XYZ file of C-alpha atoms in Angstrom:
711
model
C 3.678 -58.181 7.895
C 6.375 -56.436 9.955
C 8.374 -55.824 6.765
C 5.335 -54.260 5.063
C 4.683 -52.072 8.097
C 8.304 -50.920 8.091
C 8.077 -49.990 4.397
C 4.874 -48.040 5.002
C 6.416 -46.196 7.932
C 9.508 -45.378 5.885
C 7.408 -44.017 3.033
C 5.294 -42.000 5.463
C 8.408 -40.571 7.093
C 9.801 -39.649 3.673
C 6.569 -37.896 2.695
C 6.470 -35.990 5.979
C 10.134 -34.994 5.631
C 9.659 -33.754 2.065
C 6.490 -31.922 3.080
C 8.307 -30.252 5.981
C 11.154 -29.226 3.678
C 8.774 -27.727 1.157
C 7.026 -25.811 3.907
C 10.400 -24.501 5.093
C 11.476 -23.494 1.591
C 8.153 -21.867 0.722
C 8.509 -19.564 -2.286
C 12.288 -19.885 -2.168
C 14.358 -22.781 -3.452
C 16.666 -25.081 -1.455
C 19.846 -23.256 -2.404
C 21.656 -23.772 0.916
C 21.365 -27.497 1.500
C 24.253 -29.896 2.106
C 26.019 -31.038 -1.114
C 24.583 -34.551 -0.933
C 21.041 -33.188 -1.197
C 21.573 -32.116 -4.823
C 22.242 -35.720 -5.833
C 18.885 -36.931 -4.557
C 15.793 -37.721 -6.602
C 13.918 -35.008 -4.716
C 16.453 -32.380 -5.769
C 16.162 -33.463 -9.424
C 12.368 -33.463 -9.210
C 12.494 -29.852 -8.045
C 15.036 -29.036 -10.748
C 12.776 -30.456 -13.435
C 9.950 -28.270 -12.154
C 12.229 -25.239 -12.186
C 12.926 -25.945 -15.864
C 9.192 -26.380 -16.429
C 8.521 -22.931 -14.972
C 11.247 -21.285 -17.072
C 9.623 -19.017 -19.636
C 10.572 -18.869 -23.300
C 12.333 -15.626 -22.378
C 14.820 -17.558 -20.255
C 13.588 -15.948 -17.036
C 11.141 -16.934 -14.314
C 8.106 -15.376 -12.605
C 8.211 -14.454 -8.913
C 6.499 -15.553 -5.706
C 5.823 -19.155 -6.752
C 6.662 -22.242 -4.696
C 8.439 -24.222 -7.403
C 9.366 -27.063 -5.073
C 5.783 -28.117 -4.393
C 4.623 -31.124 -6.466
C 2.177 -30.153 -9.209
C -1.128 -31.750 -10.097
C -1.744 -32.678 -13.725
C -3.954 -29.609 -14.112
C -1.322 -27.321 -12.590
C 1.381 -28.805 -14.783
C -0.735 -28.158 -17.865
C -1.203 -24.536 -16.821
C 2.544 -24.058 -16.234
C 3.242 -25.446 -19.704
C 0.708 -23.040 -21.165
C 2.301 -20.125 -19.284
C 5.783 -20.854 -20.667
C 4.974 -18.601 -23.635
C 4.301 -15.572 -21.434
C 6.513 -12.552 -22.054
C 5.190 -10.321 -19.262
C 6.099 -12.059 -16.012
C 9.833 -12.817 -16.246
C 11.539 -10.754 -13.546
C 14.431 -10.333 -11.125
C 12.132 -8.943 -8.419
C 12.049 -10.818 -5.089
C 15.151 -12.774 -6.188
C 13.281 -14.414 -9.069
C 15.470 -15.766 -11.924
C 18.631 -15.335 -9.810
C 17.288 -17.867 -7.324
C 16.391 -20.403 -10.010
C 19.746 -19.952 -11.741
C 21.639 -20.706 -8.541
C 19.594 -23.843 -7.973
C 20.255 -25.082 -11.512
C 23.961 -24.381 -11.024
C 24.031 -26.424 -7.815
C 22.213 -29.278 -9.556
C 24.587 -29.219 -12.500
C 27.632 -29.428 -10.259
C 26.092 -32.441 -8.494
C 24.696 -34.286 -11.538
C 26.458 -32.970 -14.686
C 23.020 -33.089 -16.312
C 23.271 -30.910 -19.436
C 19.604 -29.906 -19.181
C 20.367 -27.858 -16.091
C 23.321 -26.219 -17.808
C 21.208 -25.368 -20.861
C 18.541 -23.800 -18.657
C 21.194 -21.816 -16.808
C 22.834 -20.488 -19.989
C 19.445 -19.543 -21.365
C 18.837 -17.551 -18.174
C 22.220 -15.804 -18.433
C 21.254 -14.643 -21.904
C 17.918 -13.459 -20.509
C 19.703 -11.306 -17.920
C 22.044 -9.884 -20.539
C 19.147 -9.109 -22.869
C 17.458 -6.861 -20.300
C 20.310 -4.434 -19.717
C 19.770 -0.912 -21.000
C 22.502 0.877 -22.937
C 23.165 2.995 -19.836
C 23.893 -0.161 -17.812
C 20.670 -0.385 -15.806
C 18.101 -3.156 -15.669
C 14.306 -2.886 -15.429
C 12.263 -5.010 -13.048
C 10.416 -7.026 -15.719
C 11.144 -7.642 -19.375
C 10.680 -8.090 -22.310
C 7.062 -6.918 -21.853
C 6.745 -4.153 -19.272
C 4.065 -1.878 -17.877
C 3.887 1.137 -15.586
C 6.920 1.491 -13.300
C 8.439 -1.814 -14.426
C 10.404 0.036 -17.099
C 12.472 1.986 -14.565
C 16.010 1.065 -13.586
C 15.270 -1.023 -10.510
C 17.404 -1.212 -7.379
C 14.337 -2.138 -5.308
C 14.835 -5.155 -3.037
C 18.315 -5.638 -4.489
C 17.039 -6.633 -7.936
C 19.827 -5.038 -9.964
C 22.562 -5.650 -7.377
C 21.641 -9.345 -7.168
C 21.775 -9.625 -10.949
C 25.131 -7.892 -11.140
C 26.635 -10.080 -8.423
C 25.429 -13.233 -10.166
C 26.891 -12.148 -13.512
C 30.170 -11.280 -11.792
C 30.285 -14.707 -10.159
C 29.643 -16.365 -13.528
C 32.408 -14.315 -15.125
C 34.846 -15.259 -12.342
C 33.776 -18.926 -12.305
C 32.940 -18.727 -8.626
C 31.325 -21.801 -7.045
C 28.769 -23.096 -7.995
C 28.970 -21.360 -11.390
C 32.167 -22.930 -12.699
C 31.960 -24.674 -16.060
C 28.558 -23.254 -16.938
C 29.581 -20.491 -19.354
C 32.204 -20.437 -22.092
C 34.827 -17.716 -22.322
C 32.761 -15.542 -24.656
C 29.714 -15.639 -22.381
C 31.843 -14.972 -19.313
C 33.294 -11.876 -20.971
C 29.800 -10.653 -21.805
C 28.868 -11.107 -18.148
C 31.909 -9.093 -17.072
C 31.120 -6.323 -19.552
C 27.516 -6.203 -18.305
C 28.715 -5.950 -14.701
C 31.025 -3.057 -15.539
C 28.215 -1.251 -17.372
C 26.062 -1.775 -14.288
C 28.680 -0.040 -12.157
C 28.640 2.881 -14.604
C 24.858 3.103 -14.183
C 25.167 3.058 -10.406
C 27.652 5.920 -10.467
C 25.489 7.899 -12.889
C 22.311 7.519 -10.806
C 23.736 8.492 -7.410
C 21.552 11.425 -6.344
C 23.031 14.889 -5.894
C 21.263 17.145 -3.403
C 20.443 20.821 -3.936
C 24.011 21.743 -2.997
C 25.418 19.410 -5.637
C 26.701 16.865 -3.109
C 26.527 13.156 -3.833
C 24.185 11.282 -1.508
C 22.613 7.835 -2.007
C 20.133 6.243 -4.434
C 16.405 5.847 -5.043
C 14.674 2.470 -5.401
C 13.982 3.239 -9.044
C 15.496 5.642 -11.518
C 14.047 6.833 -14.807
C 15.644 4.876 -17.642
C 16.017 8.027 -19.766
C 16.756 10.887 -17.348
C 18.214 8.711 -14.535
C 16.240 10.833 -12.046
C 14.557 9.216 -9.004
C 11.286 7.633 -10.131
C 8.133 6.286 -8.429
C 6.992 2.674 -8.301
C 3.921 1.498 -6.390
C 1.621 4.161 -4.941
C 3.414 4.135 -1.577
C 6.911 4.024 -3.126
C 7.630 7.640 -3.983
C 10.828 9.119 -5.397
C 13.126 9.382 -2.383
C 16.489 8.669 -0.828
C 16.166 4.918 -0.183
C 18.391 3.457 2.511
C 18.006 -0.314 2.220
C 18.744 -0.406 -1.507
C 21.523 2.166 -1.122
C 23.198 0.003 1.520
C 23.288 -2.907 -0.928
C 24.694 -0.715 -3.678
C 27.364 0.713 -1.383
C 28.393 -2.786 -0.305
C 28.752 -3.818 -3.963
C 30.987 -0.803 -4.662
C 33.156 -1.591 -1.655
C 33.606 -5.138 -2.967
C 35.232 -3.926 -6.196
C 38.893 -5.033 -6.164
C 40.313 -1.961 -7.898
C 38.049 1.053 -7.201
C 38.750 4.116 -9.293
C 38.349 7.681 -8.057
C 34.677 7.829 -9.000
C 33.894 4.679 -7.012
C 35.840 6.007 -4.027
C 33.971 9.297 -4.189
C 30.627 7.469 -4.393
C 31.381 5.285 -1.356
C 32.641 8.173 0.790
C 29.569 10.240 -0.088
C 27.127 7.428 0.652
C 28.704 6.659 4.034
C 28.733 10.345 4.932
C 25.020 10.509 4.110
C 24.214 7.351 6.088
C 25.986 8.694 9.138
C 24.471 12.156 8.823
C 20.898 10.902 8.588
C 20.890 7.938 10.961
C 18.155 7.935 13.622
C 18.978 7.329 17.255
C 16.992 6.839 20.448
C 14.233 5.111 18.476
C 13.244 1.482 18.127
C 10.701 -0.280 15.934
C 8.375 -2.326 18.115
C 6.354 -5.106 16.565
C 4.340 -6.822 19.314
C 3.011 -10.122 18.110
C 1.231 -13.284 19.181
C 1.958 -14.259 22.764
C 2.298 -10.657 23.977
C -0.227 -8.605 25.871
C -0.349 -6.056 23.069
C -2.124 -6.400 19.783
C 0.135 -6.867 16.767
C 0.882 -3.369 15.551
C 4.094 -1.734 14.419
C 5.160 1.287 16.447
C 8.151 3.586 16.553
C 8.990 4.049 20.242
C 11.624 6.001 22.142
C 14.502 3.930 23.480
C 17.756 5.650 24.557
C 19.584 2.312 24.337
C 18.448 1.479 20.804
C 20.971 0.925 18.028
C 20.816 3.397 15.109
C 18.167 2.829 12.455
C 17.266 4.528 9.192
C 13.948 5.323 7.594
C 13.371 3.328 4.444
C 12.504 6.570 2.624
C 13.739 10.142 3.099
C 11.943 12.828 1.117
C 13.916 14.685 -1.516
C 13.045 18.151 -0.163
C 13.822 18.011 3.570
C 15.730 14.718 3.646
C 13.448 13.501 6.443
C 11.973 10.006 6.871
C 8.364 9.371 5.987
C 5.860 6.551 5.618
C 3.092 6.187 3.063
C -0.236 4.446 2.578
C -1.654 3.139 -0.684
C -3.074 6.616 -1.375
C 0.426 7.850 -2.192
C 0.448 10.666 0.398
C 3.614 10.904 2.527
C 3.047 10.874 6.296
C 5.447 11.371 9.177
C 4.012 8.949 11.738
C 3.264 5.242 11.451
C -0.095 5.757 13.138
C -1.116 8.077 10.289
C -1.287 5.197 7.820
C -3.574 2.179 7.873
C -2.605 -1.059 9.647
C -2.261 -2.961 6.359
C 0.717 -0.888 5.175
C 1.880 -0.039 8.691
C 2.378 -3.699 9.516
C 2.952 -5.059 6.034
C 5.978 -3.036 4.968
C 9.450 -2.343 6.383
C 9.482 1.418 7.002
C 12.658 1.393 9.095
C 15.793 -0.732 8.860
C 19.372 -1.066 10.055
C 20.873 -2.167 6.725
C 23.503 0.576 6.711
C 24.813 -0.345 10.176
C 26.575 -3.371 8.719
C 28.614 -1.117 6.429
C 30.405 0.835 9.157
C 33.123 -1.655 10.050
C 33.536 -2.626 6.410
C 33.954 1.012 5.417
C 36.651 1.608 8.039
C 38.781 -1.189 6.549
C 37.938 -0.238 2.965
C 38.834 3.438 3.414
C 42.070 2.619 5.245
C 43.075 0.333 2.363
C 41.988 2.294 -0.677
C 41.639 5.980 0.209
C 42.616 6.988 3.770
C 43.162 10.571 2.661
C 39.431 11.126 2.034
C 38.109 8.856 4.744
C 34.877 10.135 6.299
C 34.500 10.227 10.086
C 31.512 8.042 10.967
C 30.233 6.522 14.190
C 27.294 4.401 15.313
C 27.473 5.952 18.794
C 26.941 9.650 17.994
C 23.493 11.217 18.023
C 21.407 10.903 14.890
C 19.762 13.584 12.785
C 16.560 13.374 14.820
C 18.369 14.056 18.104
C 20.947 16.625 17.028
C 18.392 18.952 15.419
C 19.365 18.388 11.802
C 15.881 17.229 10.794
C 12.323 17.680 12.005
C 11.339 14.058 12.500
C 7.578 14.570 12.525
C 7.192 17.593 10.264
C 3.581 18.467 9.514
C 2.466 19.929 6.166
C 1.723 23.649 6.130
C -0.684 25.667 4.031
C -0.189 29.041 2.405
C -3.439 31.011 2.663
C -2.510 32.812 -0.543
C -3.392 29.582 -2.343
C -7.082 29.947 -1.418
C -9.690 31.824 -3.420
C -11.746 32.830 -0.362
C -11.271 32.886 3.414
C -14.136 32.679 5.901
C -13.805 33.764 9.535
C -16.222 33.250 12.458
C -19.242 35.495 12.069
C -19.010 35.349 8.279
C -21.096 33.275 5.882
C -19.690 30.152 4.289
C -22.581 30.319 1.843
C -21.521 33.788 0.724
C -18.036 32.464 -0.051
C -19.547 29.700 -2.192
C -21.625 32.289 -4.036
C -18.426 34.082 -5.019
C -17.317 31.054 -7.031
C -18.114 30.864 -10.762
C -21.184 28.817 -11.626
C -18.964 26.405 -13.543
C -15.417 26.786 -12.182
C -12.925 25.137 -14.501
C -10.442 24.735 -11.635
C -11.070 23.893 -7.967
C -12.409 26.919 -6.123
C -10.719 26.736 -2.731
C -12.367 28.139 0.407
C -10.494 28.257 3.732
C -12.610 28.257 6.908
C -10.913 29.528 10.047
C -11.339 27.941 13.457
C -14.692 28.658 15.057
C -18.277 27.482 15.286
C -20.547 28.195 12.331
C -24.263 27.647 12.970
C -25.157 27.624 9.314
C -26.651 25.483 6.600
C -24.240 25.117 3.695
C -25.575 24.433 0.199
C -23.135 23.613 -2.594
C -24.797 24.009 -5.978
C -21.820 24.165 -8.371
C -18.889 21.889 -9.209
C -15.258 22.052 -8.127
C -15.818 23.546 -4.676
C -13.126 22.771 -2.085
C -13.937 23.473 1.588
C -10.924 23.267 3.927
C -11.243 23.839 7.658
C -8.297 25.155 9.639
C -8.437 22.283 12.149
C -10.999 19.473 12.149
C -11.878 19.526 15.859
C -12.161 23.303 16.198
C -13.717 24.258 12.859
C -17.331 23.270 13.403
C -20.402 23.615 11.196
C -23.424 22.703 13.315
C -27.165 22.746 12.717
C -30.191 21.023 14.236
C -32.449 19.956 11.374
C -34.756 17.187 10.215
C -36.887 16.838 7.126
C -39.882 18.284 8.963
C -38.039 21.158 10.634
C -35.906 22.481 7.784
C -36.271 26.179 7.069
C -34.626 26.203 3.635
C -36.581 24.153 1.129
C -35.415 25.780 -2.114
C -32.182 27.323 -3.366
C -31.777 29.008 -6.747
C -35.045 27.454 -7.847
C -34.072 23.911 -6.886
C -35.451 21.873 -3.965
C -33.075 21.412 -1.040
C -32.887 18.338 1.162
C -32.372 18.606 4.885
C -28.836 18.359 6.262
C -26.043 20.574 7.570
C -24.056 20.449 4.321
C -26.057 19.667 1.177
C -24.546 18.952 -2.224
C -27.069 19.677 -4.925
C -27.220 17.720 -8.161
C -24.359 18.985 -10.322
C -22.104 19.890 -7.373
C -19.621 17.349 -8.672
C -15.939 17.088 -7.736
C -16.496 18.627 -4.319
C -13.774 18.170 -1.693
C -14.428 18.668 2.035
C -11.599 18.464 4.578
C -10.657 19.587 8.074
C -14.174 20.130 9.452
C -16.580 18.915 12.101
C -20.038 18.728 10.569
C -22.687 17.982 13.186
C -26.465 17.642 13.015
C -27.337 17.888 16.705
C -31.134 17.833 16.489
C -31.338 14.783 18.772
C -29.437 16.661 21.462
C -30.647 20.263 21.479
C -34.222 19.963 20.136
C -35.594 16.505 20.953
C -33.120 14.653 23.162
C -32.975 11.002 22.196
C -34.659 11.483 18.822
C -32.879 9.375 16.183
C -34.984 10.110 13.111
C -33.198 10.990 9.868
C -30.688 13.720 10.717
C -28.266 14.130 7.852
C -24.966 15.828 8.571
C -23.946 15.642 4.904
C -26.430 14.914 2.142
C -25.516 14.803 -1.532
C -26.914 14.300 -5.008
C -23.572 14.930 -6.709
C -20.851 12.547 -7.841
C -17.075 12.330 -7.379
C -17.409 13.616 -3.813
C -14.338 13.510 -1.550
C -14.630 13.947 2.228
C -11.420 13.730 4.276
C -9.944 14.458 7.671
C -13.275 15.396 9.235
C -15.739 14.544 11.988
C -19.148 13.688 10.568
C -21.619 13.460 13.435
C -25.359 13.147 13.785
C -27.738 12.211 16.573
C -29.951 10.286 14.170
C -30.100 8.139 11.060
C -28.182 8.534 7.790
C -25.488 10.943 8.939
C -23.469 10.715 5.708
C -25.904 10.194 2.850
C -24.534 10.514 -0.671
C -27.351 9.550 -2.990
C -26.588 10.520 -6.558
C -29.603 9.610 -8.659
C -27.446 7.866 -11.284
C -25.221 6.043 -8.837
C -22.395 8.305 -7.791
C -18.749 7.823 -6.833
C -17.556 8.849 -3.371
C -14.258 8.733 -1.469
C -13.766 9.063 2.299
C -10.536 8.952 4.300
C -9.533 9.740 7.883
C -13.064 10.434 9.108
C -14.613 10.001 12.554
C -18.191 8.986 11.822
C -20.398 9.096 14.922
C -24.143 8.584 15.075
C -26.733 7.205 17.446
C -29.078 6.286 14.593
C -29.045 3.627 11.893
C -27.249 3.416 8.523
C -25.050 6.407 9.241
C -22.790 5.592 6.307
C -25.245 4.868 3.501
C -23.922 5.507 -0.014
C -25.807 4.780 -3.229
C -23.404 3.796 -5.994
C -19.656 3.314 -5.576
C -17.906 4.306 -2.359
C -14.355 3.779 -1.072
C -13.576 4.349 2.611
C -10.190 4.102 4.312
C -8.674 4.877 7.720
C -12.025 5.840 9.221
C -13.401 5.364 12.717
C -17.059 4.478 13.264
C -18.917 4.858 16.581
C -22.550 3.784 16.861
C -25.099 2.852 19.473
C -27.365 -0.133 18.940
C -28.300 0.447 15.290
C -26.670 -0.973 12.152
C -23.722 1.208 11.139
C -23.196 0.738 7.382
C -25.648 0.362 4.505
C -25.295 0.269 0.737
C -27.605 0.604 -2.236
C -26.223 -0.903 -5.428
C -29.400 -1.173 -7.464
C -29.011 -0.619 -11.163
C -25.479 -1.906 -11.633
C -24.079 -5.164 -10.248
C -20.611 -3.573 -10.009
C -21.635 -0.891 -7.491
C -19.882 -1.468 -4.194
C -18.997 -0.103 -0.771
C -15.348 -0.823 0.030
C -14.011 -0.136 3.543
C -10.334 -0.677 4.367
C -8.103 -0.081 7.403
C -10.973 1.207 9.526
C -12.282 0.701 13.064
C -15.808 -0.024 14.246
C -16.977 0.553 17.823
C -20.259 1.146 19.634
C -21.551 2.178 23.059
C -23.869 -0.844 23.195
C -24.133 -4.121 21.206
C -24.568 -2.991 17.603
C -24.944 -4.690 14.199
C -22.176 -3.956 11.725
C -24.524 -3.316 8.823
C -27.575 -4.220 6.776
C -29.135 -3.640 3.359
C -32.608 -3.176 1.885
C -31.663 -3.360 -1.793
C -29.090 -5.121 -3.933
C -25.733 -4.194 -2.464
C -22.104 -5.231 -2.338
C -19.810 -4.833 0.692
C -16.048 -5.278 0.942
C -14.242 -4.977 4.290
C -10.460 -5.322 4.277
C -8.080 -5.001 7.246
C -10.683 -3.554 9.599
C -10.981 -3.885 13.387
C -14.180 -4.290 15.392
C -14.732 -3.964 19.110
C -16.614 -6.568 21.156
C -19.709 -4.333 20.955
C -19.998 -5.024 17.229
C -22.337 -7.994 17.239
C -21.021 -11.365 16.137
C -23.221 -11.464 13.053
C -22.916 -10.876 9.334
C -24.339 -8.031 7.263
C -27.768 -9.232 6.167
C -31.026 -8.123 4.580
C -32.789 -5.738 6.934
C -36.030 -7.716 6.556
C -34.603 -11.204 6.425
C -37.372 -13.737 6.979
C -40.176 -11.235 6.382
C -42.740 -11.598 3.584
C -43.957 -8.952 1.187
C -47.443 -9.286 2.656
C -46.218 -8.698 6.194
C -44.282 -5.665 5.062
C -47.230 -4.235 3.142
C -49.340 -4.255 6.293
C -46.759 -1.925 7.821
C -46.768 0.314 4.772
C -43.341 -0.887 3.640
C -42.161 -2.497 0.423
C -39.975 -5.583 0.406
C -37.192 -5.590 -2.152
C -36.189 -9.265 -2.533
C -32.636 -8.278 -3.592
C -32.242 -10.790 -6.439
C -28.427 -10.527 -6.405
C -28.444 -12.022 -2.928
C -26.038 -11.482 -0.061
C -22.729 -10.121 -1.391
C -20.467 -9.427 1.580
C -16.705 -10.020 1.309
C -14.013 -9.930 3.978
C -10.242 -10.133 4.250
C -7.869 -9.650 7.161
C -10.451 -8.293 9.609
C -10.421 -8.750 13.381
C -13.173 -8.658 15.967
C -12.391 -8.316 19.651
C -13.455 -11.587 21.249
C -13.413 -13.490 17.954
C -16.287 -14.387 15.643
C -18.470 -17.338 14.753
C -17.099 -17.676 11.223
C -18.871 -14.970 9.245
C -15.791 -12.697 9.338
C -13.504 -15.327 7.816
C -11.602 -14.417 4.651
C -13.802 -14.917 1.589
C -12.499 -12.192 -0.713
C -11.453 -14.804 -3.259
C -15.156 -15.601 -3.824
C -15.907 -12.028 -4.939
C -16.308 -11.249 -8.639
C -12.906 -11.436 -10.285
C -11.317 -12.980 -7.153
C -9.473 -9.769 -6.182
C -6.419 -9.908 -3.923
C -6.583 -7.788 -0.778
C -3.942 -5.353 -2.029
C -5.880 -4.710 -5.236
C -9.009 -3.474 -3.433
C -7.948 0.127 -3.962
C -9.893 3.256 -4.789
C -8.962 2.974 -8.455
C -10.233 -0.624 -8.474
C -13.433 0.377 -6.684
C -14.279 2.893 -9.375
C -13.256 0.649 -12.234
C -10.551 3.061 -13.359
C -13.167 5.730 -14.160
C -12.066 8.042 -11.345
C -8.800 8.463 -9.443
C -9.712 10.472 -6.318
C -6.328 9.909 -4.707
C -4.582 11.617 -7.597
C -6.979 14.538 -7.143
C -6.078 14.631 -3.435
C -2.367 14.595 -4.265
C -2.914 17.472 -6.682
C -4.625 19.447 -3.888
C -2.313 18.372 -1.074
C -0.771 21.841 -0.816
C -4.112 23.170 0.467
C -5.556 20.061 2.147
C -2.307 19.469 4.095
C -3.203 17.442 7.159
């Protein structure tokens, strides 16, 4: 009995040890274990799975835990996926990582299967190199930015270093490639160096600088990748490239020039007196990345420097560069490395390198001198500026906004841009034509205010068409309207009937493709921002302060995407959605904050609807309860007695969450359930383009108009 118990305990300990190892390895592979590990059955089991995951291309996909034991169903799926041609990559160390593991296994076991898999992978790497020496991120099948020459996250540098190590027979790659294959690896490495030298960016003065994350495979110019990865001077990747160049045993004049130039740039544009603060669990502060002043801080660099001013910036998923971390949503603010110290590790290496290879052209660098932000070289927090000559009309206090709209063509082919100077405008604004762009000079001091309800409106018709109540009204056909930089306030419940919270629209619309940005939308009553296109419209809102003391003050009908907005209510449900007519209609809210003066429901619905909330924060005054049917538990008969109709909402409750937080916690309703939504979207795919099913790209429209929106 004791013997049996000992065996059971041994097996249990083994299982726990293996489980702990797999948890430690995660999506990486055990490439740094002691030599005896690679002779174990566990190491071979992992190696066999690595071979199982290897695609017919010879490469591997990324972000998969290949050490975790597979179920029979999972194994069958991996076998099926072996034929894929679109997910083999060197991104996130994929393929390179698996090759190293196979090499370690081969040295420990001499199993030819691991050697065959390794050689197949070497040929995969060689097959992806462009004639100019660069490598894409994915191949052989590519899409979007995957075709660019990719330095991002060290993809190309890692590949080059691996091929060099194979060519030189460096441990653990000895004996894995014959002489012919080793020479091909060496040739590929040398071509890669040629590509690096050819892609080093020259500034407007013709001086060599550093590199971008991606470069166009044809022109070699800096190229974009994901929405928040714009063409730029990229420090982390450039540090890796510079290190590779300094490791070359016999640098020629071009390599020397490239290294000197890169180190000069790093030193010139370092940032001093600043520190990245990332408070986390166990601290008194909520987890949030901040850039704070610290005279004792070591130098850092922005991940991206723009190509015009050579100044650091950050970016959200809308693709608009910002200067401050607080100007982007918490998901990207906390989920991406916007500052780094990668270049600091090059300083001592460069001193030795320059003294050895080229002391005559050695650049004076120092980690103790003031950085570009402190010596006046750059404007660290530069704000965008407008040129009023870019506007078609300018309105000043005392003038009519409506008159400026009337000056626009009935069907403007291009956006008709109206600039509204600071001031208070007690006017009703009716937009009855497409492509109107209203831009206030400054959101808090450019105010359009009116006290109006349905029963007190004075304008009921405009150009022969009925007009709804509201401060700003978008008539049917007023499509592609953009509103930015304004405070729009329906103050009926303050100046006419204090405490009245009946319907008091600040913005009402029957149009589609409506964009409202960088504004305060306030009302004292219900339905402050009501966009109700009859056919189910598409609406985009960003950087708004929505404040109302009534109910349903964000209440779109159709498709609506909301990001970086602040909501403030008082006792009545804040958000509402009507998705009748199309099961795909949805209200998507990301990176936003909800607060209230008193305990307040988050939202409700009367009709079929669909809510998505991603990376949002809620104060303790947002009630600990889910978004539900407004008349839950009521019968049609009971409702009829009150003169109301009950819509049973046959699609049921469709409310999806991911990464949200409520002050004081929640009873479970706010738990992540995004994977249960139609199509099981990932949090990072819940973008504006996804919301609108690819039929409308409002963020591209905003980027096109950024020179006038500029906030």
